[in-house]
PDB file of C-alpha atoms in Angstrom:
ATOM      1  CA  MET A   1     -12.318 -11.326   4.364  1.00 92.00           C
ATOM      2  CA  LEU A   2     -14.590  -8.289   4.679  1.00 96.00           C
ATOM      3  CA  ASN A   3     -17.408  -7.433   2.276  1.00 96.00           C
ATOM      4  CA  THR A   4     -16.355  -4.150   0.650  1.00 97.00           C
ATOM      5  CA  MET A   5     -17.022  -2.093  -2.472  1.00 97.00           C
ATOM      6  CA  ARG A   6     -16.080   1.244  -3.990  1.00 97.00           C
ATOM      7  CA  MET A   7     -18.769   3.807  -4.811  1.00 96.00           C
ATOM      8  CA  GLY A   8     -17.150   6.774  -6.555  1.00 96.00           C
ATOM      9  CA  GLU A   9     -15.237   8.772  -3.929  1.00 97.00           C
ATOM     10  CA  TRP A  10     -16.638   6.548  -1.175  1.00 98.00           C
ATOM     11  CA  PHE A  11     -15.563   3.144   0.088  1.00 98.00           C
ATOM     12  CA  GLN A  12     -18.181   0.896   1.682  1.00 98.00           C
ATOM     13  CA  ILE A  13     -17.596  -1.786   4.312  1.00 98.00           C
ATOM     14  CA  THR A  14     -20.332  -4.102   5.531  1.00 98.00           C
ATOM     15  CA  VAL A  15     -20.006  -4.377   9.323  1.00 98.00           C
ATOM     16  CA  PRO A  16     -18.783  -7.918  10.137  1.00 97.00           C
ATOM     17  CA  LEU A  17     -19.748  -9.887  13.245  1.00 97.00           C
ATOM     18  CA  GLU A  18     -16.467  -9.024  15.010  1.00 96.00           C
ATOM     19  CA  TRP A  19     -17.276  -5.293  14.746  1.00 97.00           C
ATOM     20  CA  ASN A  20     -20.793  -5.685  16.157  1.00 97.00           C
ATOM     21  CA  GLY A  21     -21.160  -3.382  19.190  1.00 97.00           C
ATOM     22  CA  GLN A  22     -18.013  -1.387  18.395  1.00 98.00           C
ATOM     23  CA  THR A  23     -18.211   2.258  17.352  1.00 98.00           C
ATOM     24  CA  ILE A  24     -16.731   4.140  14.407  1.00 98.00           C
ATOM     25  CA  ALA A  25     -14.332   5.705  16.922  1.00 98.00           C
ATOM     26  CA  ASP A  26     -13.281   2.191  18.002  1.00 98.00           C
ATOM     27  CA  ILE A  27     -12.618   1.148  14.402  1.00 98.00           C
ATOM     28  CA  PHE A  28     -10.408   4.157  13.683  1.00 98.00           C
ATOM     29  CA  ARG A  29      -8.637   4.041  17.049  1.00 97.00           C
ATOM     30  CA  HIS A  30      -8.219   0.324  17.748  1.00 97.00           C
ATOM     31  CA  VAL A  31      -8.712  -1.612  14.500  1.00 97.00           C
ATOM     32  CA  TRP A  32      -6.888   0.735  12.130  1.00 97.00           C
ATOM     33  CA  GLU A  33      -4.906   2.699  14.748  1.00 97.00           C
ATOM     34  CA  SER A  34      -5.335   5.813  12.632  1.00 97.00           C
ATOM     35  CA  PRO A  35      -3.372   8.897  13.792  1.00 97.00           C
ATOM     36  CA  LYS A  36      -5.429  11.343  15.866  1.00 97.00           C
ATOM     37  CA  LYS A  37      -5.026  14.219  13.389  1.00 97.00           C
ATOM     38  CA  LEU A  38      -6.158  12.124  10.435  1.00 98.00           C
ATOM     39  CA  THR A  39      -9.082  10.655  12.402  1.00 98.00           C
ATOM     40  CA  HIS A  40     -10.122  14.158  13.466  1.00 98.00           C
ATOM     41  CA  SER A  41     -10.256  15.289   9.817  1.00 97.00           C
ATOM     42  CA  PHE A  42     -12.561  12.401   8.886  1.00 98.00           C
ATOM     43  CA  ARG A  43     -14.806  13.247  11.822  1.00 97.00           C
ATOM     44  CA  MET A  44     -14.950  17.019  11.397  1.00 97.00           C
ATOM     45  CA  GLU A  45     -15.433  16.900   7.621  1.00 97.00           C
ATOM     46  CA  ASN A  46     -18.255  14.303   7.794  1.00 97.00           C
ATOM     47  CA  LYS A  47     -16.326  11.812   5.698  1.00 98.00           C
ATOM     48  CA  VAL A  48     -17.878   8.793   7.419  1.00 98.00           C
ATOM     49  CA  LEU A  49     -21.481   7.674   6.947  1.00 98.00           C
ATOM     50  CA  VAL A  50     -23.456   4.743   8.350  1.00 98.00           C
ATOM     51  CA  ASN A  51     -26.208   3.484   6.073  1.00 98.00           C
ATOM     52  CA  GLY A  52     -25.967   6.744   4.128  1.00 97.00           C
ATOM     53  CA  ASP A  53     -26.346   9.082   7.103  1.00 97.00           C
ATOM     54  CA  PRO A  54     -23.610  11.079   8.903  1.00 97.00           C
ATOM     55  CA  ALA A  55     -22.034   8.720  11.427  1.00 97.00           C
ATOM     56  CA  ASN A  56     -22.548   8.990  15.155  1.00 97.00           C
ATOM     57  CA  TRP A  57     -18.984   8.102  16.099  1.00 98.00           C
ATOM     58  CA  ASN A  58     -19.984   6.786  19.523  1.00 97.00           C
ATOM     59  CA  MET A  59     -23.030   4.726  18.491  1.00 97.00           C
ATOM     60  CA  PRO A  60     -22.495   0.928  18.599  1.00 98.00           C
ATOM     61  CA  LEU A  61     -22.470  -0.606  15.131  1.00 98.00           C
ATOM     62  CA  ILE A  62     -24.794  -3.430  14.107  1.00 98.00           C
ATOM     63  CA  LYS A  63     -23.671  -6.414  12.027  1.00 98.00           C
ATOM     64  CA  GLY A  64     -24.695  -5.919   8.399  1.00 98.00           C
ATOM     65  CA  SER A  65     -24.795  -2.122   8.551  1.00 98.00           C
ATOM     66  CA  LYS A  66     -22.967  -0.235   5.808  1.00 98.00           C
ATOM     67  CA  ILE A  67     -20.080   2.088   6.659  1.00 98.00           C
ATOM     68  CA  GLN A  68     -19.146   4.538   3.905  1.00 98.00           C
ATOM     69  CA  ILE A  69     -15.815   6.386   4.094  1.00 98.00           C
ATOM     70  CA  LYS A  70     -14.733   9.162   1.724  1.00 98.00           C
ATOM     71  CA  LEU A  71     -11.279   7.940   0.730  1.00 98.00           C
ATOM     72  CA  PHE A  72     -10.892   8.782  -2.933  1.00 97.00           C
ATOM     73  CA  GLU A  73     -10.988  12.571  -3.198  1.00 95.00           C
ATOM     74  CA  ASP A  74      -8.711  14.536  -5.526  1.00 96.00           C
ATOM     75  CA  GLU A  75      -5.643  16.044  -3.820  1.00 96.00           C
ATOM     76  CA  ASN A  76      -3.138  18.781  -4.576  1.00 95.00           C
ATOM     77  CA  ILE A  77      -0.329  16.801  -6.179  1.00 94.00           C
ATOM     78  CA  GLU A  78       3.037  17.206  -4.448  1.00 92.00           C
ATOM     79  CA  ILE A  79       5.102  14.690  -6.455  1.00 93.00           C
ATOM     80  CA  PHE A  80       6.037  15.452 -10.062  1.00 94.00           C
ATOM     81  CA  PRO A  81       4.568  12.707 -12.296  1.00 96.00           C
ATOM     82  CA  ASN A  82       7.116  11.273 -14.705  1.00 96.00           C
ATOM     83  CA  PHE A  83       6.465   8.483 -17.187  1.00 97.00           C
ATOM     84  CA  ILE A  84       8.768   5.531 -16.590  1.00 96.00           C
ATOM     85  CA  ASP A  85       7.523   2.049 -17.442  1.00 96.00           C
ATOM     86  CA  ILE A  86       6.865   0.084 -14.223  1.00 96.00           C
ATOM     87  CA  ASP A  87       5.980  -3.529 -13.478  1.00 97.00           C
ATOM     88  CA  ILE A  88       2.827  -3.746 -11.324  1.00 98.00           C
ATOM     89  CA  LEU A  89       2.687  -6.849  -9.103  1.00 98.00           C
ATOM     90  CA  TYR A  90      -0.557  -6.017  -7.276  1.00 98.00           C
ATOM     91  CA  GLU A  91      -3.062  -3.173  -7.298  1.00 98.00           C
ATOM     92  CA  ASP A  92      -6.457  -2.268  -5.874  1.00 97.00           C
ATOM     93  CA  GLU A  93      -8.169   0.954  -4.748  1.00 97.00           C
ATOM     94  CA  HIS A  94      -5.866   1.304  -1.729  1.00 98.00           C
ATOM     95  CA  VAL A  95      -2.408  -0.097  -2.468  1.00 98.00           C
ATOM     96  CA  LEU A  96       0.116  -0.588  -5.227  1.00 98.00           C
ATOM     97  CA  VAL A  97       2.998  -3.097  -5.268  1.00 98.00           C
ATOM     98  CA  ILE A  98       5.714  -2.508  -7.876  1.00 98.00           C
ATOM     99  CA  ASN A  99       8.685  -4.606  -8.956  1.00 98.00           C
ATOM    100  CA  LYS A 100      11.385  -1.933  -8.645  1.00 98.00           C
ATOM    101  CA  PRO A 101      14.212  -2.189 -11.186  1.00 96.00           C
ATOM    102  CA  PRO A 102      17.816  -1.719 -10.074  1.00 96.00           C
ATOM    103  CA  PHE A 103      19.626   1.601 -10.613  1.00 96.00           C
ATOM    104  CA  MET A 104      16.577   3.658  -9.609  1.00 96.00           C
ATOM    105  CA  ASN A 105      16.016   5.620  -6.398  1.00 96.00           C
ATOM    106  CA  THR A 106      12.822   4.835  -4.508  1.00 96.00           C
ATOM    107  CA  HIS A 107      11.915   8.475  -3.842  1.00 92.00           C
ATOM    108  CA  PRO A 108      13.206  11.957  -4.721  1.00 91.00           C
ATOM    109  CA  ASN A 109      15.549  13.585  -2.237  1.00 84.00           C
ATOM    110  CA  ASP A 110      14.779  16.910  -3.917  1.00 81.00           C
ATOM    111  CA  LEU A 111      11.204  17.218  -5.260  1.00 75.00           C
ATOM    112  CA  LYS A 112      12.248  19.534  -8.107  1.00 77.00           C
ATOM    113  CA  ALA A 113      15.681  18.253  -9.064  1.00 79.00           C
ATOM    114  CA  ASP A 114      15.125  14.491  -8.710  1.00 84.00           C
ATOM    115  CA  GLN A 115      12.233  13.308 -10.872  1.00 92.00           C
ATOM    116  CA  ASN A 116      13.394   9.912 -12.159  1.00 94.00           C
ATOM    117  CA  THR A 117      12.458   7.867  -9.110  1.00 97.00           C
ATOM    118  CA  LEU A 118      10.005   5.033  -8.571  1.00 97.00           C
ATOM    119  CA  VAL A 119       7.661   7.367  -6.681  1.00 97.00           C
ATOM    120  CA  ASN A 120       7.598   9.798  -9.647  1.00 97.00           C
ATOM    121  CA  ALA A 121       6.799   6.890 -11.968  1.00 97.00           C
ATOM    122  CA  ALA A 122       4.048   5.626  -9.651  1.00 98.00           C
ATOM    123  CA  GLN A 123       2.586   9.133  -9.428  1.00 97.00           C
ATOM    124  CA  PHE A 124       2.365   9.305 -13.236  1.00 98.00           C
ATOM    125  CA  TYR A 125       0.763   5.862 -13.346  1.00 98.00           C
ATOM    126  CA  LEU A 126      -1.853   6.884 -10.781  1.00 97.00           C
ATOM    127  CA  GLN A 127      -2.769  10.136 -12.505  1.00 97.00           C
ATOM    128  CA  ALA A 128      -2.883   8.505 -15.944  1.00 97.00           C
ATOM    129  CA  LYS A 129      -5.659   6.305 -14.515  1.00 95.00           C
ATOM    130  CA  GLY A 130      -7.556   9.415 -13.392  1.00 95.00           C
ATOM    131  CA  GLU A 131      -6.624   9.001  -9.721  1.00 95.00           C
ATOM    132  CA  ASN A 132      -5.511  12.481  -8.700  1.00 96.00           C
ATOM    133  CA  ARG A 133      -4.039  11.621  -5.324  1.00 96.00           C
ATOM    134  CA  ASN A 134      -0.515  11.620  -3.931  1.00 97.00           C
ATOM    135  CA  ILE A 135       1.176   8.235  -3.903  1.00 97.00           C
ATOM    136  CA  ARG A 136       2.698   7.329  -0.529  1.00 97.00           C
ATOM    137  CA  GLN A 137       5.668   5.001  -0.159  1.00 96.00           C
ATOM    138  CA  ILE A 138       5.533   2.638   2.825  1.00 97.00           C
ATOM    139  CA  HIS A 139       9.132   1.426   2.786  1.00 94.00           C
ATOM    140  CA  ARG A 140      12.159   1.860   0.541  1.00 92.00           C
ATOM    141  CA  LEU A 141      14.797  -0.114  -1.286  1.00 95.00           C
ATOM    142  CA  ASP A 142      18.364   1.008  -1.958  1.00 93.00           C
ATOM    143  CA  ARG A 143      18.969   2.446  -5.414  1.00 95.00           C
ATOM    144  CA  ASP A 144      20.668  -0.713  -6.680  1.00 95.00           C
ATOM    145  CA  THR A 145      18.336  -3.184  -4.952  1.00 96.00           C
ATOM    146  CA  SER A 146      15.477  -4.585  -7.036  1.00 97.00           C
ATOM    147  CA  GLY A 147      12.153  -6.142  -6.132  1.00 98.00           C
ATOM    148  CA  ALA A 148       8.765  -5.681  -4.486  1.00 98.00           C
ATOM    149  CA  ILE A 149       7.962  -2.325  -2.912  1.00 98.00           C
ATOM    150  CA  LEU A 150       4.669  -1.246  -1.320  1.00 98.00           C
ATOM    151  CA  LEU A 151       2.912   2.087  -1.830  1.00 98.00           C
ATOM    152  CA  ALA A 152      -0.427   3.470  -0.629  1.00 98.00           C
ATOM    153  CA  LYS A 153      -2.958   5.356  -2.736  1.00 98.00           C
ATOM    154  CA  HIS A 154      -4.568   7.466  -0.014  1.00 97.00           C
ATOM    155  CA  ALA A 155      -3.806   8.895   3.420  1.00 97.00           C
ATOM    156  CA  LEU A 156      -5.676   6.358   5.567  1.00 98.00           C
ATOM    157  CA  ALA A 157      -4.110   3.373   3.781  1.00 98.00           C
ATOM    158  CA  GLY A 158      -0.710   5.034   4.153  1.00 98.00           C
ATOM    159  CA  ALA A 159      -1.153   5.605   7.892  1.00 98.00           C
ATOM    160  CA  ILE A 160      -2.362   2.045   8.550  1.00 98.00           C
ATOM    161  CA  LEU A 161       0.420   0.454   6.507  1.00 98.00           C
ATOM    162  CA  ASP A 162       3.075   2.680   8.124  1.00 97.00           C
ATOM    163  CA  ASN A 163       1.935   1.364  11.481  1.00 96.00           C
ATOM    164  CA  MET A 164       1.864  -2.225  10.246  1.00 96.00           C
ATOM    165  CA  LEU A 165       5.455  -1.844   9.063  1.00 94.00           C
ATOM    166  CA  LEU A 166       6.461  -0.421  12.447  1.00 92.00           C
ATOM    167  CA  LYS A 167       4.836  -3.424  14.162  1.00 94.00           C
ATOM    168  CA  ARG A 168       6.598  -5.852  11.779  1.00 92.00           C
ATOM    169  CA  ASN A 169       3.296  -6.998  10.275  1.00 95.00           C
ATOM    170  CA  ILE A 170       4.585  -6.601   6.725  1.00 96.00           C
ATOM    171  CA  LYS A 171       6.990  -9.401   5.859  1.00 96.00           C
ATOM    172  CA  ARG A 172       9.675  -8.860   3.226  1.00 95.00           C
ATOM    173  CA  THR A 173      11.804 -11.747   1.954  1.00 97.00           C
ATOM    174  CA  TYR A 174      15.049 -11.038   0.105  1.00 98.00           C
ATOM    175  CA  ILE A 175      17.432 -13.092  -2.003  1.00 98.00           C
ATOM    176  CA  ALA A 176      21.145 -12.250  -1.725  1.00 98.00           C
ATOM    177  CA  LEU A 177      24.154 -13.686  -3.530  1.00 98.00           C
ATOM    178  CA  VAL A 178      27.208 -13.541  -1.270  1.00 98.00           C
ATOM    179  CA  HIS A 179      30.886 -14.382  -1.462  1.00 98.00           C
ATOM    180  CA  GLY A 180      32.008 -17.568   0.274  1.00 97.00           C
ATOM    181  CA  VAL A 181      30.178 -20.564   1.724  1.00 97.00           C
ATOM    182  CA  LEU A 182      28.253 -19.938   4.939  1.00 95.00           C
ATOM    183  CA  LYS A 183      29.042 -22.313   7.796  1.00 90.00           C
ATOM    184  CA  GLN A 184      25.438 -22.267   9.054  1.00 93.00           C
ATOM    185  CA  ARG A 185      22.470 -23.313   6.901  1.00 96.00           C
ATOM    186  CA  THR A 186      20.160 -21.086   8.933  1.00 97.00           C
ATOM    187  CA  GLY A 187      20.764 -18.396  11.505  1.00 96.00           C
ATOM    188  CA  THR A 188      19.933 -15.005  12.971  1.00 97.00           C
ATOM    189  CA  ILE A 189      22.180 -11.961  13.073  1.00 96.00           C
ATOM    190  CA  ASN A 190      21.494  -9.680  16.036  1.00 96.00           C
ATOM    191  CA  ALA A 191      23.889  -6.760  15.671  1.00 96.00           C
ATOM    192  CA  PRO A 192      23.110  -3.042  16.095  1.00 97.00           C
ATOM    193  CA  ILE A 193      23.799  -0.829  13.103  1.00 97.00           C
ATOM    194  CA  GLY A 194      25.042   2.753  13.186  1.00 95.00           C
ATOM    195  CA  ARG A 195      26.658   5.294  10.878  1.00 94.00           C
ATOM    196  CA  ASP A 196      30.280   4.951   9.849  1.00 91.00           C
ATOM    197  CA  ARG A 197      32.015   8.126  11.045  1.00 88.00           C
ATOM    198  CA  HIS A 198      34.529   7.899   8.205  1.00 87.00           C
ATOM    199  CA  HIS A 199      32.050   7.570   5.312  1.00 89.00           C
ATOM    200  CA  ALA A 200      28.961   9.707   4.638  1.00 86.00           C
ATOM    201  CA  THR A 201      26.685   6.945   3.339  1.00 90.00           C
ATOM    202  CA  LYS A 202      28.195   3.814   4.870  1.00 95.00           C
ATOM    203  CA  ARG A 203      26.800   1.951   7.884  1.00 96.00           C
ATOM    204  CA  ARG A 204      28.543  -0.469  10.246  1.00 95.00           C
ATOM    205  CA  VAL A 205      27.861  -2.791  13.158  1.00 96.00           C
ATOM    206  CA  SER A 206      28.249  -0.625  16.259  1.00 94.00           C
ATOM    207  CA  PRO A 207      27.352  -1.141  19.941  1.00 93.00           C
ATOM    208  CA  SER A 208      25.862   2.368  19.962  1.00 92.00           C
ATOM    209  CA  GLY A 209      23.787   1.767  16.830  1.00 94.00           C
ATOM    210  CA  GLN A 210      20.107   0.892  16.436  1.00 95.00           C
ATOM    211  CA  ALA A 211      18.966  -2.669  17.143  1.00 95.00           C
ATOM    212  CA  ALA A 212      18.886  -4.769  13.969  1.00 95.00           C
ATOM    213  CA  THR A 213      17.893  -8.395  13.384  1.00 96.00           C
ATOM    214  CA  THR A 214      18.308 -10.366  10.162  1.00 97.00           C
ATOM    215  CA  HIS A 215      17.263 -14.018   9.724  1.00 97.00           C
ATOM    216  CA  PHE A 216      18.790 -16.092   6.934  1.00 98.00           C
ATOM    217  CA  THR A 217      18.607 -19.499   5.263  1.00 98.00           C
ATOM    218  CA  VAL A 218      21.004 -20.883   2.661  1.00 98.00           C
ATOM    219  CA  LEU A 219      19.179 -21.724  -0.588  1.00 97.00           C
ATOM    220  CA  LYS A 220      22.023 -22.947  -2.779  1.00 96.00           C
ATOM    221  CA  VAL A 221      25.827 -23.090  -2.814  1.00 96.00           C
ATOM    222  CA  ASP A 222      27.963 -22.638  -5.925  1.00 95.00           C
ATOM    223  CA  LYS A 223      31.173 -24.324  -4.773  1.00 94.00           C
ATOM    224  CA  GLY A 224      32.960 -23.635  -8.037  1.00 95.00           C
ATOM    225  CA  LYS A 225      32.523 -19.883  -7.700  1.00 96.00           C
ATOM    226  CA  GLN A 226      32.588 -20.006  -3.883  1.00 97.00           C
ATOM    227  CA  GLN A 227      29.295 -18.150  -3.698  1.00 97.00           C
ATOM    228  CA  THR A 228      26.078 -18.748  -1.742  1.00 98.00           C
ATOM    229  CA  TYR A 229      22.465 -17.836  -2.500  1.00 98.00           C
ATOM    230  CA  VAL A 230      20.811 -16.758   0.750  1.00 98.00           C
ATOM    231  CA  LYS A 231      17.193 -16.043   1.704  1.00 98.00           C
ATOM    232  CA  CYS A 232      16.895 -13.217   4.259  1.00 98.00           C
ATOM    233  CA  TRP A 233      14.010 -11.681   6.167  1.00 96.00           C
ATOM    234  CA  LEU A 234      14.100  -8.835   8.658  1.00 92.00           C
ATOM    235  CA  ASP A 235      12.660  -7.930  12.031  1.00 90.00           C
ATOM    236  CA  THR A 236      13.899  -4.368  11.557  1.00 89.00           C
ATOM    237  CA  GLY A 237      14.489  -2.111   8.581  1.00 87.00           C
ATOM    238  CA  ARG A 238      17.788  -0.315   9.080  1.00 92.00           C
ATOM    239  CA  THR A 239      19.573   1.356   6.187  1.00 92.00           C
ATOM    240  CA  HIS A 240      21.742  -1.202   4.310  1.00 96.00           C
ATOM    241  CA  GLN A 241      20.831  -3.806   6.969  1.00 96.00           C
ATOM    242  CA  ILE A 242      21.299  -7.010   4.950  1.00 97.00           C
ATOM    243  CA  ARG A 243      24.418  -5.656   3.278  1.00 97.00           C
ATOM    244  CA  VAL A 244      25.991  -4.678   6.623  1.00 97.00           C
ATOM    245  CA  HIS A 245      25.011  -7.870   8.464  1.00 98.00           C
ATOM    246  CA  LEU A 246      26.220 -10.311   5.817  1.00 98.00           C
ATOM    247  CA  SER A 247      29.461  -8.370   5.389  1.00 97.00           C
ATOM    248  CA  HIS A 248      29.863  -8.508   9.180  1.00 96.00           C
ATOM    249  CA  LEU A 249      29.617 -12.318   8.931  1.00 95.00           C
ATOM    250  CA  GLY A 250      32.463 -12.253   6.421  1.00 96.00           C
ATOM    251  CA  HIS A 251      30.189 -12.817   3.420  1.00 98.00           C
ATOM    252  CA  PRO A 252      29.651  -9.513   1.600  1.00 98.00           C
ATOM    253  CA  LEU A 253      27.165  -9.358  -1.249  1.00 98.00           C
ATOM    254  CA  VAL A 254      28.533  -9.977  -4.715  1.00 98.00           C
ATOM    255  CA  GLY A 255      28.845  -6.596  -6.436  1.00 97.00           C
ATOM    256  CA  ASP A 256      28.635  -4.622  -3.176  1.00 97.00           C
ATOM    257  CA  THR A 257      31.955  -2.798  -3.315  1.00 96.00           C
ATOM    258  CA  LEU A 258      30.939  -0.468  -0.454  1.00 96.00           C
ATOM    259  CA  TYR A 259      30.936  -3.412   1.982  1.00 96.00           C
ATOM    260  CA  GLY A 260      33.744  -5.542   0.601  1.00 96.00           C
ATOM    261  CA  GLY A 261      32.121  -7.325  -2.319  1.00 95.00           C
ATOM    262  CA  ASN A 262      33.793  -7.945  -5.657  1.00 94.00           C
ATOM    263  CA  SER A 263      32.376  -6.072  -8.683  1.00 92.00           C
ATOM    264  CA  ILE A 264      31.579  -9.257 -10.626  1.00 93.00           C
ATOM    265  CA  VAL A 265      28.112  -7.793 -11.325  1.00 95.00           C
ATOM    266  CA  LYS A 266      27.128  -4.158 -11.787  1.00 94.00           C
ATOM    267  CA  ARG A 267      25.231  -3.811  -8.495  1.00 96.00           C
ATOM    268  CA  GLN A 268      24.900  -5.430  -5.097  1.00 96.00           C
ATOM    269  CA  ALA A 269      23.209  -8.784  -5.638  1.00 97.00           C
ATOM    270  CA  LEU A 270      20.095  -8.188  -3.537  1.00 98.00           C
ATOM    271  CA  HIS A 271      16.464  -8.633  -4.595  1.00 98.00           C
ATOM    272  CA  ALA A 272      13.232  -8.175  -2.601  1.00 98.00           C
ATOM    273  CA  ALA A 273      11.595 -11.342  -3.872  1.00 98.00           C
ATOM    274  CA  LYS A 274       8.448 -11.613  -1.749  1.00 98.00           C
ATOM    275  CA  LEU A 275       6.119  -9.219   0.095  1.00 98.00           C
ATOM    276  CA  GLU A 276       3.327 -10.374   2.440  1.00 98.00           C
ATOM    277  CA  PHE A 277       0.729  -8.454   4.444  1.00 97.00           C
ATOM    278  CA  ILE A 278      -2.872  -8.564   5.604  1.00 97.00           C
ATOM    279  CA  HIS A 279      -4.878  -6.018   3.627  1.00 97.00           C
ATOM    280  CA  PRO A 280      -5.943  -3.220   6.011  1.00 94.00           C
ATOM    281  CA  PHE A 281      -9.476  -2.893   4.603  1.00 97.00           C
ATOM    282  CA  THR A 282     -10.439  -6.340   3.293  1.00 96.00           C
ATOM    283  CA  GLN A 283      -8.436  -8.501   5.760  1.00 96.00           C
ATOM    284  CA  GLU A 284      -7.308 -10.581   2.766  1.00 97.00           C
ATOM    285  CA  LYS A 285      -3.773 -11.992   2.863  1.00 98.00           C
ATOM    286  CA  ILE A 286      -1.770 -10.441   0.028  1.00 98.00           C
ATOM    287  CA  VAL A 287       1.337 -12.274  -1.205  1.00 98.00           C
ATOM    288  CA  CYS A 288       3.386 -10.699  -4.006  1.00 98.00           C
ATOM    289  CA  ARG A 289       6.402 -12.294  -5.672  1.00 98.00           C
ATOM    290  CA  ALA A 290       8.750 -10.198  -7.776  1.00 98.00           C
ATOM    291  CA  PRO A 291      10.398 -11.910 -10.787  1.00 97.00           C
ATOM    292  CA  PHE A 292      14.103 -11.292 -11.347  1.00 96.00           C
ATOM    293  CA  ILE A 293      14.700  -8.702 -14.070  1.00 92.00           C
ATOM    294  CA  ASP A 294      18.503  -8.546 -14.418  1.00 91.00           C
ATOM    295  CA  LEU A 295      20.182  -9.154 -17.753  1.00 88.00           C
ATOM    296  CA  PRO A 296      22.583 -10.864 -17.594  1.00 90.00           C
ATOM    297  CA  VAL A 297      20.967 -13.015 -14.907  1.00 93.00           C
ATOM    298  CA  ILE A 298      22.363 -12.674 -11.368  1.00 95.00           C
ATOM    299  CA  PHE A 299      20.149 -15.092  -9.433  1.00 95.00           C
ATOM    300  CA  LYS A 300      20.420 -18.327 -11.399  1.00 92.00           C
ATOM    301  CA  ASP A 301      17.997 -21.239 -10.931  1.00 92.00           C
ATOM    302  CA  ILE A 302      16.245 -19.684  -7.906  1.00 95.00           C
ATOM    303  CA  ASP A 303      12.478 -20.289  -7.858  1.00 95.00           C
ATOM    304  CA  ILE A 304      10.786 -17.317  -6.162  1.00 94.00           C
ATOM    305  CA  TYR A 305       7.517 -19.270  -5.997  1.00 93.00           C
ATOM    306  CA  SER A 306       9.067 -21.808  -3.625  1.00 92.00           C
ATOM    307  CA  LEU A 307      10.003 -19.159  -1.037  1.00 91.00           C
TER     308      LEU A 307
END
C-alpha cells in the first residue's frame, strides 16, 4: 500500500522503493497507462510537482520523494445533479461504489430529458459534498439489475479504471436466480454474443458476435420450485451477457421475460453482489459487497459475505 495524502486540490504520493529510478513520465505511461492527451494536459499545465517544485518529467525519482498531482480542481458540470437517495458501499477521494437499486438506469441516454439515473444521483451527491467535478461511470448495469457499480471522481482515476476494466482487472461477481436445475455444478460458457436482428434491444448467441465468456457455480438448488441460485463472474462485459448465456443453456433468469423467463418477480433476478479491484493510487485491495435490497426478497438465504 502506498503512502498518500490529500492536500486541498493536490494529491501527494510518497515515492515507494519500486518507483525508485523511474520518472514521472514512466509512472503516467507504464504504471497508470494514462492516455496521451490526458498526460499531456498534466505536463503542459504544470499539474505535477516533486517535493513542491515543478516536475522534471524525465528525471529519475528517488525513494521517499513527494509527488504532488493536481487532481481535485473544479470542473464545468456536464451531468444534471438530481437528488435520489443512494447507498454508498465505498468512497474515497478518487472512487465511489454504489449499491444500485433495480428499476433505475445507470446513465442518461439524453442529458436533458433523462435525469433520474444513478449517474445523476451520484453527481448530486458529489456536489452536495462540495466536490464540483463530473462523476465518471466505469461500467454499467442493466436498468433492472441491482448491485455494486463503480464510478470515478476525476479524469485520471476514470482513465486508469477504464483501462483496468478493459484488462479484466476489475472483478465483478453476480448472483442469478434461474429456472430449472443446472446439470453442472460449475462451468464456463464461451459463446459469442451479437444483436438480434428481429428485436431492437435483444441480444443472442451468434457466431458473428463478440467473444463472451461467463463462469458460473451453483450456490443452491430449490427443487420444489425447480430453481437454482447461481454465482457468475465474467471475463467480458457484453450487453445482457449473463442473461443471454444462461438462457442459451436453457436456464433463463427468473423474471427475465425478454429471454424466456417467467414473470414470477418484477424484474430479472440478477444482482451484482461483489466488486473487487486494486486501488489505482494506493495499491490497496478494495472489496465491496452489495446487500440485497428487494422487497419482497428474491435471493433467499444467500450470504454475500461467503462469496
